[in-house]
């Protein structure tokens, strides 16, 4: 039915959530449970992949498991692009989030099945569901605020707390069940968490007003049929490629991981070319997209290092860290909870800081700070790895210190990047631009998964020091380019 309410109208009402629109609480809790399921499974994934078959694991080599982990993360974020398109052109952000949550839950339930095939089948479903949910729930948060409001960064920082509350609880629950009892029981706990998320979203929909109810740029009639036909042909082509690989005997984990990495980079380049050459976007929007390209490169480089916490650092925690406390050896996955709990503490402080500073510190400079801190964390990790040379187990405080530095870097870059994406997005690409932001994580994770293979062959101190110093150097370069990037942003802070 036609409505006089504009698409994405901000909900109104007297009740607030920590001084922000009440609708933020519904999106906060939905994201919390989705991240519980994601980080819970992720905390034990590499440990399960590398565990011996006799211990109910898959028995993969560490280099292969690291690459699988990185590629899985990449695919989760890569699918944010078509997920944003589906919301923008077909069903709207509101329904995309709902159906995405249902598919994610199904994927985790499949992984709970105690069979070798279930992990890859389940990950496939999780990838598809997260692509629908992840970019569109962030877009709905953006719709709650004016386009260039300083409160926008603060709102995203609070939303980020929901992400990390789920991320804190998940490794504690899934790690204990998975490492100490049964891997698939840990995956099952992640499934229950996502089920709670879907139920909460349905019950809280009355808080959302009209946010996300309709597509921003809907496809109608023949255009809609043409797009669906092309999507069907694309899926069929993918299935044929996989079948050809299987017939040729090349359908192996390493082959698929390598192909997906190449595809991620190619899709990224193609998508930027498409937006920058689109005649329907204005000159100002094109300048802002050029600025966004720089931010994208900085962000991808950040995630290349940062997301190795669940692979290379997780294996270091399992193999080289003294985890005995009063006779109890706590699960290695528990150290994955350090990062989110620090963000829960730090996010309000950074939200206050960005409000206090206003527009005095530019977005590119915030990105540069994130890169430098990220690099310094790996420099410190090189010292920890050196202390573990010879088989000695080091204190977990080494990893806690490393993760603390990374958290400061993340809070300088990630919530700010979410906000910058919604501000710099051309109107035509609203939800798709949020998908493009998550594509930065996809590129970083895909390339990072291949880079992480080196951790199994290089001396650990050399590995960490090399990539740590590279990130610091890139951060210094980002500072040098910050004024140029700010000018391209054309008045957006």
Short mmCIF file of C-alpha atoms in Angstrom, two decimals:
data_model
loop_
_atom_site.label_atom_id
_atom_site.label_comp_id
_atom_site.label_asym_id
_atom_site.label_seq_id
_atom_site.Cartn_x
_atom_site.Cartn_y
_atom_site.Cartn_z
CA UNK A 1 0.00 0.00 0.00
CA UNK A 2 1.38 3.46 -0.83
CA UNK A 3 2.54 5.52 2.12
CA UNK A 4 3.37 9.17 2.74
CA UNK A 5 6.22 8.11 5.05
CA UNK A 6 9.63 8.33 3.32
CA UNK A 7 11.70 5.20 2.87
CA UNK A 8 13.86 4.64 5.92
CA UNK A 9 12.08 7.21 8.05
CA UNK A 10 13.60 7.49 11.51
CA UNK A 11 11.44 6.01 14.28
CA UNK A 12 9.96 8.53 16.67
CA UNK A 13 8.86 8.28 20.28
CA UNK A 14 9.74 9.33 23.80
CA UNK A 15 11.72 6.29 24.91
CA UNK A 16 15.44 6.21 24.24
CA UNK A 17 18.33 3.73 24.48
CA UNK A 18 21.22 5.43 26.32
CA UNK A 19 20.10 8.70 24.79
CA UNK A 20 19.71 7.20 21.31
CA UNK A 21 16.58 6.09 19.40
CA UNK A 22 14.77 3.16 21.03
CA UNK A 23 15.07 1.22 17.78
CA UNK A 24 18.80 0.97 18.40
CA UNK A 25 18.10 -1.48 21.26
CA UNK A 26 16.37 -3.95 18.91
CA UNK A 27 19.19 -3.79 16.39
CA UNK A 28 21.76 -3.93 19.21
CA UNK A 29 20.34 -7.19 20.62
CA UNK A 30 19.85 -8.79 17.20
CA UNK A 31 23.46 -8.10 16.31
CA UNK A 32 24.61 -9.31 19.73
CA UNK A 33 23.11 -12.77 19.23
CA UNK A 34 24.24 -12.98 15.61
CA UNK A 35 27.79 -12.19 16.71
CA UNK A 36 27.46 -14.74 19.54
CA UNK A 37 26.83 -17.42 16.95
CA UNK A 38 29.54 -16.15 14.60
CA UNK A 39 32.32 -15.70 17.15
CA UNK A 40 31.39 -18.82 19.08
CA UNK A 41 31.82 -21.01 16.01
CA UNK A 42 34.86 -19.04 14.86
CA UNK A 43 36.62 -19.42 18.21
CA UNK A 44 36.82 -23.19 17.82
CA UNK A 45 36.89 -23.55 14.01
CA UNK A 46 40.67 -23.68 13.47
CA UNK A 47 41.12 -25.80 16.58
CA UNK A 48 38.56 -28.28 15.22
CA UNK A 49 40.08 -28.27 11.72
CA UNK A 50 43.58 -29.03 13.07
CA UNK A 51 42.55 -31.51 15.78
CA UNK A 52 43.49 -35.10 15.08
CA UNK A 53 40.83 -37.39 13.66
CA UNK A 54 41.25 -39.52 16.80
CA UNK A 55 40.13 -36.43 18.76
CA UNK A 56 37.07 -36.01 16.51
CA UNK A 57 38.73 -33.23 14.47
CA UNK A 58 39.39 -33.05 10.72
CA UNK A 59 43.17 -33.41 10.97
CA UNK A 60 44.07 -30.63 8.48
CA UNK A 61 47.53 -29.09 8.37
CA UNK A 62 47.86 -25.75 10.15
CA UNK A 63 48.65 -23.89 6.92
CA UNK A 64 45.51 -25.26 5.26
CA UNK A 65 43.35 -24.58 8.33
CA UNK A 66 44.59 -20.97 8.49
CA UNK A 67 43.73 -20.49 4.81
CA UNK A 68 40.28 -22.05 5.26
CA UNK A 69 39.62 -19.82 8.24
CA UNK A 70 40.65 -16.68 6.37
CA UNK A 71 38.64 -17.62 3.30
CA UNK A 72 35.55 -18.45 5.34
CA UNK A 73 35.72 -15.02 6.99
CA UNK A 74 36.23 -13.46 3.57
CA UNK A 75 33.17 -15.18 2.11
CA UNK A 76 31.04 -14.07 5.07
CA UNK A 77 31.85 -10.46 4.26
CA UNK A 78 31.96 -10.88 0.47
CA UNK A 79 28.34 -11.98 0.49
CA UNK A 80 27.46 -8.64 2.06
CA UNK A 81 27.58 -7.21 -1.48
CA UNK A 82 24.75 -9.30 -2.96
CA UNK A 83 23.02 -9.09 0.42
CA UNK A 84 22.99 -5.30 0.20
CA UNK A 85 21.78 -5.50 -3.40
CA UNK A 86 18.89 -7.79 -2.42
CA UNK A 87 17.83 -5.27 0.23
CA UNK A 88 18.24 -2.23 -2.04
CA UNK A 89 16.50 -3.66 -5.08
CA UNK A 90 14.20 -6.51 -3.98
CA UNK A 91 12.97 -6.95 -0.40
CA UNK A 92 14.30 -4.12 1.80
CA UNK A 93 16.68 -4.23 4.74
CA UNK A 94 14.02 -5.27 7.29
CA UNK A 95 13.19 -8.62 5.64
CA UNK A 96 16.81 -9.21 4.60
CA UNK A 97 17.87 -9.17 8.24
CA UNK A 98 15.08 -11.57 9.20
CA UNK A 99 15.75 -14.14 6.49
CA UNK A 100 19.48 -13.83 6.97
CA UNK A 101 19.12 -14.74 10.64
CA UNK A 102 17.00 -17.78 9.82
CA UNK A 103 19.58 -19.10 7.32
CA UNK A 104 22.47 -18.46 9.74
CA UNK A 105 20.70 -20.45 12.45
CA UNK A 106 20.14 -23.31 10.01
CA UNK A 107 23.85 -23.32 9.15
CA UNK A 108 24.90 -23.61 12.77
CA UNK A 109 22.42 -26.44 13.35
CA UNK A 110 23.95 -28.28 10.37
CA UNK A 111 27.43 -27.84 11.89
CA UNK A 112 26.13 -29.40 15.09
CA UNK A 113 25.64 -32.69 13.21
CA UNK A 114 28.58 -34.99 14.16
CA UNK A 115 29.79 -35.71 10.64
CA UNK A 116 32.83 -34.57 8.66
CA UNK A 117 30.77 -33.04 5.84
CA UNK A 118 28.64 -30.90 8.15
CA UNK A 119 31.26 -28.22 8.84
CA UNK A 120 31.59 -27.13 5.20
CA UNK A 121 27.85 -27.41 4.47
CA UNK A 122 27.07 -25.40 7.60
CA UNK A 123 29.66 -22.74 6.79
CA UNK A 124 28.10 -22.32 3.34
CA UNK A 125 24.70 -21.56 4.87
CA UNK A 126 26.22 -19.19 7.43
CA UNK A 127 28.00 -17.32 4.64
CA UNK A 128 24.76 -16.87 2.70
CA UNK A 129 22.75 -15.80 5.75
CA UNK A 130 25.34 -13.37 7.06
CA UNK A 131 25.49 -11.72 3.65
CA UNK A 132 21.80 -10.86 4.03
CA UNK A 133 21.95 -9.79 7.67
CA UNK A 134 25.27 -8.05 8.25
CA UNK A 135 25.24 -5.06 5.86
CA UNK A 136 21.54 -4.39 6.18
CA UNK A 137 21.33 -4.24 9.95
CA UNK A 138 24.14 -1.65 9.89
CA UNK A 139 22.29 0.32 7.21
CA UNK A 140 19.23 0.38 9.45
CA UNK A 141 21.34 1.81 12.28
CA UNK A 142 22.48 4.56 9.91
CA UNK A 143 18.84 5.41 9.11
CA UNK A 144 18.24 6.36 12.73
CA UNK A 145 20.38 9.54 12.43
CA UNK A 146 20.84 12.60 10.26
CA UNK A 147 23.42 12.05 7.50
CA UNK A 148 26.29 14.15 8.96
CA UNK A 149 25.31 14.16 12.64
CA UNK A 150 28.20 13.85 15.13
CA UNK A 151 25.89 11.57 17.16
CA UNK A 152 26.09 9.05 14.32
CA UNK A 153 29.60 7.90 15.29
CA UNK A 154 28.49 7.58 18.92
CA UNK A 155 25.46 5.51 17.87
CA UNK A 156 27.61 3.15 15.84
CA UNK A 157 30.02 2.81 18.77
CA UNK A 158 27.14 1.71 21.01
CA UNK A 159 25.96 -0.67 18.31
CA UNK A 160 29.52 -1.99 18.24
CA UNK A 161 29.14 -2.84 21.94
CA UNK A 162 26.35 -5.26 21.01
CA UNK A 163 28.68 -6.96 18.57
CA UNK A 164 31.30 -7.39 21.22
CA UNK A 165 29.00 -8.42 24.06
CA UNK A 166 28.06 -11.42 21.91
CA UNK A 167 31.70 -11.87 20.97
CA UNK A 168 32.70 -11.95 24.65
CA UNK A 169 30.17 -14.56 25.76
CA UNK A 170 30.51 -16.84 22.73
CA UNK A 171 34.07 -18.22 23.18
CA UNK A 172 33.41 -18.86 26.86
CA UNK A 173 30.39 -21.04 26.09
CA UNK A 174 31.34 -22.59 22.75
CA UNK A 175 35.01 -22.97 23.70
CA UNK A 176 34.23 -24.85 26.90
CA UNK A 177 31.72 -27.15 25.22
CA UNK A 178 33.76 -27.64 22.05
CA UNK A 179 37.26 -28.15 23.46
CA UNK A 180 36.34 -29.97 26.67
CA UNK A 181 33.32 -32.05 25.61
CA UNK A 182 32.58 -32.26 21.87
CA UNK A 183 33.30 -29.94 18.96
CA UNK A 184 29.81 -30.27 17.49
CA UNK A 185 28.22 -29.44 20.84
CA UNK A 186 30.09 -26.14 20.69
CA UNK A 187 28.71 -25.52 17.20
CA UNK A 188 25.23 -26.36 18.53
CA UNK A 189 25.51 -23.68 21.21
CA UNK A 190 26.15 -21.14 18.45
CA UNK A 191 22.93 -22.31 16.75
CA UNK A 192 20.89 -21.69 19.89
CA UNK A 193 22.33 -18.19 20.16
CA UNK A 194 21.26 -17.27 16.63
CA UNK A 195 17.79 -18.64 17.35
CA UNK A 196 17.50 -16.19 20.26
CA UNK A 197 18.58 -13.41 17.91
CA UNK A 198 15.86 -14.14 15.37
CA UNK A 199 13.18 -14.35 18.08
CA UNK A 200 14.28 -11.03 19.62
CA UNK A 201 14.24 -9.29 16.23
CA UNK A 202 10.69 -10.42 15.50
CA UNK A 203 9.44 -9.38 18.94
CA UNK A 204 11.16 -5.97 18.76
CA UNK A 205 10.06 -5.00 15.24
CA UNK A 206 7.52 -2.49 16.60
CA UNK A 207 10.41 -0.26 17.74
CA UNK A 208 11.77 0.15 14.20
CA UNK A 209 9.10 2.37 12.69
CA UNK A 210 9.43 2.27 8.90
CA UNK A 211 13.21 1.80 8.89
CA UNK A 212 14.21 -0.73 6.25
CA UNK A 213 10.67 -1.71 5.26
CA UNK A 214 11.04 -0.98 1.55
CA UNK A 215 13.86 -1.23 -1.01
CA UNK A 216 15.75 2.02 -1.57
CA UNK A 217 15.78 1.56 -5.35
CA UNK A 218 13.34 -1.27 -6.16
CA UNK A 219 13.47 -3.32 -9.34
CA UNK A 220 10.09 -3.61 -11.02
CA UNK A 221 8.58 -5.57 -13.86
CA UNK A 222 10.96 -6.63 -16.63
CA UNK A 223 14.03 -5.30 -14.79
CA UNK A 224 13.24 -7.50 -11.82
CA UNK A 225 12.74 -10.60 -13.97
CA UNK A 226 15.97 -9.88 -15.85
CA UNK A 227 17.98 -9.52 -12.63
CA UNK A 228 16.60 -12.75 -11.18
CA UNK A 229 17.37 -14.58 -14.42
CA UNK A 230 20.96 -13.34 -14.36
CA UNK A 231 21.31 -14.40 -10.74
CA UNK A 232 20.04 -17.88 -11.64
CA UNK A 233 22.50 -18.14 -14.52
CA UNK A 234 25.32 -17.07 -12.20
CA UNK A 235 24.46 -19.74 -9.64
CA UNK A 236 24.24 -22.36 -12.38
CA UNK A 237 27.63 -21.30 -13.77
CA UNK A 238 29.16 -21.62 -10.30
CA UNK A 239 27.75 -25.12 -9.89
CA UNK A 240 29.13 -26.11 -13.29
CA UNK A 241 32.59 -24.85 -12.35
CA UNK A 242 32.50 -26.85 -9.12
CA UNK A 243 31.34 -29.93 -11.01
CA UNK A 244 34.16 -29.52 -13.54
CA UNK A 245 36.71 -29.26 -10.74
CA UNK A 246 35.31 -32.42 -9.17
CA UNK A 247 35.46 -34.36 -12.46
CA UNK A 248 39.06 -33.20 -13.01
CA UNK A 249 40.03 -34.27 -9.51
CA UNK A 250 40.83 -30.67 -8.51
CA UNK A 251 37.99 -30.14 -6.07
CA UNK A 252 40.26 -29.89 -3.04
CA UNK A 253 40.23 -27.56 -0.06
CA UNK A 254 43.35 -25.73 -1.21
CA UNK A 255 42.08 -25.28 -4.78
CA UNK A 256 38.73 -23.89 -3.66
CA UNK A 257 40.40 -21.56 -1.13
CA UNK A 258 42.78 -20.18 -3.77
CA UNK A 259 39.99 -19.63 -6.31
CA UNK A 260 37.83 -17.85 -3.77
CA UNK A 261 40.72 -15.57 -2.81
CA UNK A 262 41.28 -14.56 -6.43
CA UNK A 263 37.53 -14.09 -6.94
CA UNK A 264 37.31 -11.79 -3.90
CA UNK A 265 40.00 -9.46 -5.23
CA UNK A 266 38.59 -9.46 -8.79
CA UNK A 267 35.06 -8.71 -7.57
CA UNK A 268 36.37 -5.86 -5.44
CA UNK A 269 38.16 -4.21 -8.34
CA UNK A 270 35.15 -4.69 -10.60
CA UNK A 271 32.75 -3.21 -8.09
CA UNK A 272 34.80 -0.05 -7.59
CA UNK A 273 35.10 0.39 -11.35
CA UNK A 274 31.35 0.00 -11.72
CA UNK A 275 30.50 2.66 -9.12
CA UNK A 276 33.15 5.15 -10.25
CA UNK A 277 32.02 4.92 -13.88
CA UNK A 278 28.27 4.97 -13.17
CA UNK A 279 26.87 8.02 -15.02
CA UNK A 280 23.96 8.26 -12.57
CA UNK A 281 26.11 9.35 -9.62
CA UNK A 282 27.02 13.01 -9.26
CA UNK A 283 30.49 14.53 -9.49
CA UNK A 284 30.53 15.12 -5.72
CA UNK A 285 29.57 11.50 -5.07
CA UNK A 286 32.35 10.36 -7.40
CA UNK A 287 34.93 12.42 -5.49
CA UNK A 288 33.71 10.91 -2.24
CA UNK A 289 34.05 7.41 -3.71
CA UNK A 290 37.68 8.18 -4.59
CA UNK A 291 38.23 9.13 -0.96
CA UNK A 292 36.49 5.93 0.07
CA UNK A 293 38.88 3.89 -2.09
CA UNK A 294 41.77 5.07 0.09
CA UNK A 295 39.86 4.22 3.26
CA UNK A 296 39.06 0.82 1.78
CA UNK A 297 42.74 0.00 1.19
CA UNK A 298 43.63 1.07 4.73
CA UNK A 299 40.80 -1.02 6.19
CA UNK A 300 41.66 -4.16 4.17
CA UNK A 301 45.26 -3.90 5.35
CA UNK A 302 44.06 -3.56 8.93
CA UNK A 303 41.88 -6.69 8.78
CA UNK A 304 44.63 -8.72 7.09
CA UNK A 305 46.51 -8.65 10.40
CA UNK A 306 43.71 -8.19 12.90
CA UNK A 307 41.61 -11.22 11.96
CA UNK A 308 44.52 -13.60 12.41
CA UNK A 309 43.50 -13.56 16.07
CA UNK A 310 41.20 -16.51 15.37
CA UNK A 311 43.78 -18.49 13.40
CA UNK A 312 47.50 -17.84 13.96
CA UNK A 313 47.09 -16.33 17.44
CA UNK A 314 44.50 -18.95 18.41
CA UNK A 315 46.91 -21.76 17.53
CA UNK A 316 49.67 -19.94 19.45
CA UNK A 317 47.34 -19.86 22.45
CA UNK A 318 46.71 -23.60 22.13
CA UNK A 319 50.32 -24.68 21.54
CA UNK A 320 52.60 -22.08 23.16
CA UNK A 321 50.67 -20.49 26.02
CA UNK A 322 50.55 -21.62 29.65
CA UNK A 323 46.82 -21.91 30.33
CA UNK A 324 46.96 -23.64 33.71
CA UNK A 325 45.16 -21.80 36.51
CA UNK A 326 44.97 -23.57 39.91
CA UNK A 327 45.12 -26.97 38.25
CA UNK A 328 42.53 -26.14 35.59
CA UNK A 329 43.64 -25.75 31.97
CA UNK A 330 41.24 -23.27 30.46
CA UNK A 331 40.29 -23.63 26.78
CA UNK A 332 42.46 -21.76 24.29
CA UNK A 333 39.26 -20.29 22.82
CA UNK A 334 38.66 -18.36 26.05
CA UNK A 335 41.42 -15.93 25.09
CA UNK A 336 39.21 -14.94 22.15
CA UNK A 337 36.94 -13.27 24.73
CA UNK A 338 39.65 -10.80 25.73
CA UNK A 339 39.22 -8.70 22.60
CA UNK A 340 35.46 -8.09 22.89
CA UNK A 341 35.48 -7.43 26.64
CA UNK A 342 38.09 -4.73 26.10
CA UNK A 343 35.91 -3.23 23.36
CA UNK A 344 32.89 -3.27 25.66
CA UNK A 345 34.91 -1.18 28.11
CA UNK A 346 36.52 0.99 25.45
CA UNK A 347 33.60 1.65 23.09
CA UNK A 348 31.79 4.15 25.35
CA UNK A 349 35.09 5.94 25.95
CA UNK A 350 35.74 6.23 22.23
CA UNK A 351 32.11 7.26 21.60
CA UNK A 352 32.62 10.06 24.13
CA UNK A 353 35.99 10.94 22.57
CA UNK A 354 34.57 11.30 19.04
CA UNK A 355 31.74 13.49 20.35
CA UNK A 356 34.23 15.59 22.28
CA UNK A 357 36.57 16.03 19.33
CA UNK A 358 33.75 16.57 16.83
CA UNK A 359 35.20 17.26 13.38
CA UNK A 360 38.67 18.25 14.65
CA UNK A 361 40.16 14.81 13.90
CA UNK A 362 39.49 13.58 10.38
CA UNK A 363 38.40 10.08 9.43
CA UNK A 364 41.66 9.34 7.51
CA UNK A 365 43.74 10.18 10.60
CA UNK A 366 41.61 7.83 12.71
CA UNK A 367 42.31 5.09 10.16
CA UNK A 368 46.05 5.83 10.33
CA UNK A 369 46.04 5.46 14.12
CA UNK A 370 44.34 2.08 13.74
CA UNK A 371 46.98 0.84 11.29
CA UNK A 372 49.90 1.93 13.47
CA UNK A 373 48.46 0.32 16.60
CA UNK A 374 47.67 -2.86 14.69
CA UNK A 375 51.27 -3.06 13.51
CA UNK A 376 52.65 -2.45 16.98
CA UNK A 377 50.57 -5.36 18.30
CA UNK A 378 52.34 -7.73 15.90
CA UNK A 379 55.73 -6.26 16.85
CA UNK A 380 54.91 -7.16 20.46
CA UNK A 381 53.71 -10.57 19.29
CA UNK A 382 57.15 -11.11 17.72
CA UNK A 383 58.67 -10.70 21.19
CA UNK A 384 56.17 -13.22 22.61
CA UNK A 385 57.02 -15.70 19.86
CA UNK A 386 60.73 -15.23 20.56
CA UNK A 387 60.11 -16.03 24.23
CA UNK A 388 58.40 -19.27 23.16
CA UNK A 389 61.30 -20.44 20.96
CA UNK A 390 62.52 -23.82 22.15
CA UNK A 391 59.10 -25.06 23.26
CA UNK A 392 58.62 -22.90 26.35
CA UNK A 393 55.05 -21.90 27.12
CA UNK A 394 54.62 -18.18 27.70
CA UNK A 395 52.24 -16.31 29.94
CA UNK A 396 48.79 -15.55 28.48
CA UNK A 397 49.46 -11.92 29.44
CA UNK A 398 51.52 -11.63 26.25
CA UNK A 399 48.42 -12.31 24.17
CA UNK A 400 46.27 -10.11 26.39
CA UNK A 401 48.68 -7.22 25.85
CA UNK A 402 48.70 -7.83 22.08
CA UNK A 403 44.92 -7.88 21.94
CA UNK A 404 44.67 -4.71 24.05
CA UNK A 405 46.73 -2.78 21.51
CA UNK A 406 44.63 -4.21 18.67
CA UNK A 407 41.41 -3.15 20.40
CA UNK A 408 42.60 0.45 20.55
CA UNK A 409 43.33 0.23 16.83
CA UNK A 410 39.96 -1.34 16.06
CA UNK A 411 38.04 1.34 17.92
CA UNK A 412 39.96 3.98 15.96
CA UNK A 413 39.01 2.42 12.63
CA UNK A 414 36.08 0.03 12.55
CA UNK A 415 33.06 1.91 14.00
CA UNK A 416 34.35 5.08 12.35
CA UNK A 417 34.54 3.19 9.03
CA UNK A 418 30.96 1.99 9.40
CA UNK A 419 29.80 5.54 9.95
CA UNK A 420 31.95 6.96 7.12
CA UNK A 421 30.49 4.41 4.72
CA UNK A 422 26.92 5.52 5.38
CA UNK A 423 27.97 9.17 5.00
CA UNK A 424 30.03 8.78 1.80
CA UNK A 425 27.64 6.38 0.05
CA UNK A 426 26.04 7.55 -3.21
CA UNK A 427 22.25 7.53 -2.77
CA UNK A 428 21.86 4.84 -5.42
CA UNK A 429 24.17 2.45 -3.56
CA UNK A 430 23.00 2.91 0.04
CA UNK A 431 22.86 -0.71 1.30
CA UNK A 432 25.34 -1.91 -1.31
CA UNK A 433 27.93 0.54 0.02
CA UNK A 434 27.67 -1.05 3.43
CA UNK A 435 28.35 -4.31 1.65
CA UNK A 436 31.37 -2.67 0.07
CA UNK A 437 32.65 -1.73 3.53
CA UNK A 438 32.45 -5.35 4.60
CA UNK A 439 34.18 -6.29 1.37
CA UNK A 440 37.26 -4.54 2.80
CA UNK A 441 37.21 -7.17 5.54
CA UNK A 442 36.70 -9.86 2.91
CA UNK A 443 39.77 -8.78 0.94
CA UNK A 444 41.83 -8.49 4.11
CA UNK A 445 40.74 -11.91 5.35
CA UNK A 446 41.13 -13.65 1.98
CA UNK A 447 44.65 -12.32 1.42
CA UNK A 448 45.36 -12.73 5.12
CA UNK A 449 44.41 -16.40 4.93
CA UNK A 450 47.04 -16.93 2.24
CA UNK A 451 49.57 -14.85 4.18
CA UNK A 452 48.85 -16.91 7.30
CA UNK A 453 50.13 -20.01 5.49
CA UNK A 454 53.59 -18.48 6.00
CA UNK A 455 53.15 -18.75 9.77
CA UNK A 456 53.58 -22.52 9.43
CA UNK A 457 56.92 -22.21 7.58
CA UNK A 458 58.56 -18.94 8.67
CA UNK A 459 60.10 -18.56 12.14
CA UNK A 460 57.30 -17.09 14.25
CA UNK A 461 59.25 -13.99 15.41
CA UNK A 462 60.15 -13.17 11.78
CA UNK A 463 56.55 -13.61 10.65
CA UNK A 464 55.07 -11.27 13.25
CA UNK A 465 57.80 -8.64 13.00
CA UNK A 466 57.64 -8.46 9.18
CA UNK A 467 53.91 -7.81 8.96
CA UNK A 468 53.85 -5.65 12.08
CA UNK A 469 56.39 -3.22 10.69
CA UNK A 470 54.59 -3.19 7.33
CA UNK A 471 51.36 -2.07 9.03
CA UNK A 472 53.16 0.68 10.95
CA UNK A 473 54.70 1.96 7.71
CA UNK A 474 51.31 1.99 6.00
CA UNK A 475 49.82 3.93 8.92
CA UNK A 476 52.50 6.59 8.58
CA UNK A 477 51.70 6.78 4.86
CA UNK A 478 48.00 7.20 5.69
CA UNK A 479 48.80 10.26 7.79
CA UNK A 480 50.70 11.76 4.87
CA UNK A 481 47.68 11.30 2.56
CA UNK A 482 45.06 12.36 5.13
CA UNK A 483 44.58 15.94 3.86
CA UNK A 484 44.20 14.77 0.27
CA UNK A 485 41.60 12.19 1.28
CA UNK A 486 39.74 14.74 3.42
CA UNK A 487 39.47 17.10 0.45
CA UNK A 488 38.01 14.31 -1.68
CA UNK A 489 35.35 13.70 0.98
CA UNK A 490 33.81 17.03 -0.12
CA UNK A 491 32.50 18.37 3.15
CA UNK A 492 31.77 15.03 4.82
CA UNK A 493 33.62 14.64 8.11
#
